[in-house]
PDB file of C-alpha atoms in Angstrom:
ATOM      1  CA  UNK A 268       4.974  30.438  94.123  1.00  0.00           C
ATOM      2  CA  UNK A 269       6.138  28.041  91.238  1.00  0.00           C
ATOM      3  CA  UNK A 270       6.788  29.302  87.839  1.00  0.00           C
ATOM      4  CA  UNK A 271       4.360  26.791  86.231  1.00  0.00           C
ATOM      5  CA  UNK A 272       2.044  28.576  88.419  1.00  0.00           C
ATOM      6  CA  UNK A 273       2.725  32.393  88.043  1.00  0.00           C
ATOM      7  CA  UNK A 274       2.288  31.918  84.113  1.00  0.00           C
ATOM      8  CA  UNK A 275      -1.035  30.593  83.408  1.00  0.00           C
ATOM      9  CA  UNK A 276      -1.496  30.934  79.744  1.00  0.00           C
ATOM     10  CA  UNK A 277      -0.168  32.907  76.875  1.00  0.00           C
ATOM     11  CA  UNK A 278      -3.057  35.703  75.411  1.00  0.00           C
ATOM     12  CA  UNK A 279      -3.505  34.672  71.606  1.00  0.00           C
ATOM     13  CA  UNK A 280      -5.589  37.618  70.028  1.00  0.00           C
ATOM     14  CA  UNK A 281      -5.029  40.486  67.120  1.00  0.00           C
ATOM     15  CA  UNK A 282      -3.336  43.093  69.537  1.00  0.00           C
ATOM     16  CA  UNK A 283      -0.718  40.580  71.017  1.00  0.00           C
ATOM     17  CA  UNK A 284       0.175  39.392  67.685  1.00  0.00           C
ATOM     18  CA  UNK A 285       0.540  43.181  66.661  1.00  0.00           C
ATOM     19  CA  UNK A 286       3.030  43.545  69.295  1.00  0.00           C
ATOM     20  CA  UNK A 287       5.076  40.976  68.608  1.00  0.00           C
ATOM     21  CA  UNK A 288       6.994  41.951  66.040  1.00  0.00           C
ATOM     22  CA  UNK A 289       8.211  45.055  68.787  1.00  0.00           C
ATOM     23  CA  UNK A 290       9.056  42.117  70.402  1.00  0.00           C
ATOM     24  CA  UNK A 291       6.390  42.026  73.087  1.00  0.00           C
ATOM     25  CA  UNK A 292       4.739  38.775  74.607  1.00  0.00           C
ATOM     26  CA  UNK A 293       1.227  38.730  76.500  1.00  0.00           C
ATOM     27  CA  UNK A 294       0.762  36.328  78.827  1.00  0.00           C
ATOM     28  CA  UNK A 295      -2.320  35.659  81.440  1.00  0.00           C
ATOM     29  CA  UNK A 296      -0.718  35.423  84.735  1.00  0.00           C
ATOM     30  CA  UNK A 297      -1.552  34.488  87.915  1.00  0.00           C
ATOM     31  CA  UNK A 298      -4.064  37.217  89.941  1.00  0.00           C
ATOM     32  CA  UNK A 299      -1.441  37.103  92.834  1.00  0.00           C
ATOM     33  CA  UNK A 300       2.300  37.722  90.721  1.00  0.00           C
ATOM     34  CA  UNK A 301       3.987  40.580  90.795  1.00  0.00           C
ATOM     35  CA  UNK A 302       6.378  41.507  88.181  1.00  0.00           C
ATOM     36  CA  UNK A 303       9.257  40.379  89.310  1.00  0.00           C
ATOM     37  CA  UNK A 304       7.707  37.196  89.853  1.00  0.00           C
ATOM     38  CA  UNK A 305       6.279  37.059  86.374  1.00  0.00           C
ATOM     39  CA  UNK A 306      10.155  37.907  84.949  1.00  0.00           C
ATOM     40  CA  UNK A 307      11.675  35.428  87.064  1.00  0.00           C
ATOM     41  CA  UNK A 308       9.243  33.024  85.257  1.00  0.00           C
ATOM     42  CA  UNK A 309       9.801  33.847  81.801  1.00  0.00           C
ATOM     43  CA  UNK A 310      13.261  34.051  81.846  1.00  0.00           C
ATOM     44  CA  UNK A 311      13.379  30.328  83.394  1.00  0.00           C
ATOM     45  CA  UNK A 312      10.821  28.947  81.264  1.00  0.00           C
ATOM     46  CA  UNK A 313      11.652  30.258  77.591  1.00  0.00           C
ATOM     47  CA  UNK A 314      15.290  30.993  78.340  1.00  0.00           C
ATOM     48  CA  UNK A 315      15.607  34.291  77.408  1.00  0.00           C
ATOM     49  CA  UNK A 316      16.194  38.063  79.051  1.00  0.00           C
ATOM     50  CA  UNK A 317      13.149  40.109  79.254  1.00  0.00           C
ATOM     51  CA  UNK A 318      13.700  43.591  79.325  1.00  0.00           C
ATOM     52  CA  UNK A 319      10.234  45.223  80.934  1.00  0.00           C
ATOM     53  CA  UNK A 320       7.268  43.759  82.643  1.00  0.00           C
ATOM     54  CA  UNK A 321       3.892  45.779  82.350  1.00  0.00           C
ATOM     55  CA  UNK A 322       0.997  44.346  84.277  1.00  0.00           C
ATOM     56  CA  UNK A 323      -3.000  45.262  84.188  1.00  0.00           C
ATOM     57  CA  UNK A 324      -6.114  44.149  85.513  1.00  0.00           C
ATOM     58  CA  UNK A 325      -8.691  43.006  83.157  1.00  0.00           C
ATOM     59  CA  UNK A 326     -11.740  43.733  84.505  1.00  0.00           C
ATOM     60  CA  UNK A 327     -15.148  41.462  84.457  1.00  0.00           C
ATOM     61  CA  UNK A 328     -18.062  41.653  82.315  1.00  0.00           C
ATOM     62  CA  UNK A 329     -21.628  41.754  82.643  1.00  0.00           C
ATOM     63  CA  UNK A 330     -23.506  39.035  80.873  1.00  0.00           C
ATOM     64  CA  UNK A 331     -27.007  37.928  80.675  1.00  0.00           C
ATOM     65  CA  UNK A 332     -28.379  34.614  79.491  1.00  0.00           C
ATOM     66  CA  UNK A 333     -32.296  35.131  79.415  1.00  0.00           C
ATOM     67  CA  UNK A 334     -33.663  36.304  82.718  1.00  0.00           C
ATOM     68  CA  UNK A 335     -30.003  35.508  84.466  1.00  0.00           C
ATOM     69  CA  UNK A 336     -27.243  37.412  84.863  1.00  0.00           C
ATOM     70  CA  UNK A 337     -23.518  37.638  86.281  1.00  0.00           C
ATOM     71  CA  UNK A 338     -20.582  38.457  85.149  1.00  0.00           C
ATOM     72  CA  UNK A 339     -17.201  37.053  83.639  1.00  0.00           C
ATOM     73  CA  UNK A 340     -14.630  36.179  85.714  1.00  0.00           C
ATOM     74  CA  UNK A 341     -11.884  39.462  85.796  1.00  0.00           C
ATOM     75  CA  UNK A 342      -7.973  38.457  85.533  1.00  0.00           C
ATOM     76  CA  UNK A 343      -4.360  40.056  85.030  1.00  0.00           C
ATOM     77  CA  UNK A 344      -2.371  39.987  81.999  1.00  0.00           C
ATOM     78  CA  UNK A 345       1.432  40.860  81.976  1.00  0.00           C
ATOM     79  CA  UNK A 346       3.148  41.971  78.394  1.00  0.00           C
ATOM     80  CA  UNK A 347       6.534  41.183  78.628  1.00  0.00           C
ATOM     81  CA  UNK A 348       9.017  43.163  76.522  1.00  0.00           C
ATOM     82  CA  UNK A 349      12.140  40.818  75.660  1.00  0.00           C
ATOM     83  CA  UNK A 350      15.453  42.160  75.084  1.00  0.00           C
ATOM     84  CA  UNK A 351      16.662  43.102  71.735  1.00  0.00           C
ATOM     85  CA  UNK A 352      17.005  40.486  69.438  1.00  0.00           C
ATOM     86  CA  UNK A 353      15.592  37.671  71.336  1.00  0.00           C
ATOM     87  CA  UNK A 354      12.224  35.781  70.468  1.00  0.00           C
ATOM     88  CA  UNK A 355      10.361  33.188  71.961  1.00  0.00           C
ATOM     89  CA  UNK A 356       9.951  30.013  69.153  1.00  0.00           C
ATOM     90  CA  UNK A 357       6.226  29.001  70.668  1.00  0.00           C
ATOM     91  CA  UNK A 358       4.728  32.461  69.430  1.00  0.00           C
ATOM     92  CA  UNK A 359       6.437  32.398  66.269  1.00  0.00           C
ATOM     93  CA  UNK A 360       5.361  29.218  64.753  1.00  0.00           C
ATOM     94  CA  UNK A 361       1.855  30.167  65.690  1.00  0.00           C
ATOM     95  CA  UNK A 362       2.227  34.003  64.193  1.00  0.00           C
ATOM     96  CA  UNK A 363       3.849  33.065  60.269  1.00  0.00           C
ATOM     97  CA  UNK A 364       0.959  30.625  59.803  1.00  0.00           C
TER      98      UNK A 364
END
């Protein structure tokens, strides 16, 4: 697998903004990666060491537009803690604004 393809987008929300000043990234990832996989990616795309992978399932949910309903589609999400002292510049710009 390519490492355009095992990172898929990065997860901008309140909780992943909270963990970045520990220095931990969340990223949606590809349903297949594994973590080595998803390190091997970081490291190559942002240039930096990443010091722990944690991975999780994010499960679907129900919805219901009138008389139909389905769910949402479910996906994995990787947050990547970085060794000390390193940062990656495209969450940081985004985070002081």
């Amino acid at each position: 697998m390519d490492v355009r393809q095992v990172i898929v987008e990065p997860v901008i929300s309140e909780k992943s903004y909270a963990l970045m000043a520990e220095g931990r990234y969340t990223f949606r990832v590809n349903d297949r990666a594994h973590k080595t996989q998803i390190r091997a990616a970081i490291e190559e795309i942002f240039g930096v060491s990443v010091a722990e992978v944690r991975t999780s399932r994010v499960h679907s949910k129900p919805k219901r537009r009138g008389q139909h309903s389905g769910r949402t589609r479910g996906w994995k999400k990787a947050i990547v803690q970085l060794a000390p002292g390193e940062t990656i510049e495209l969450f940081e710009g985004a985070a002081t604004e």
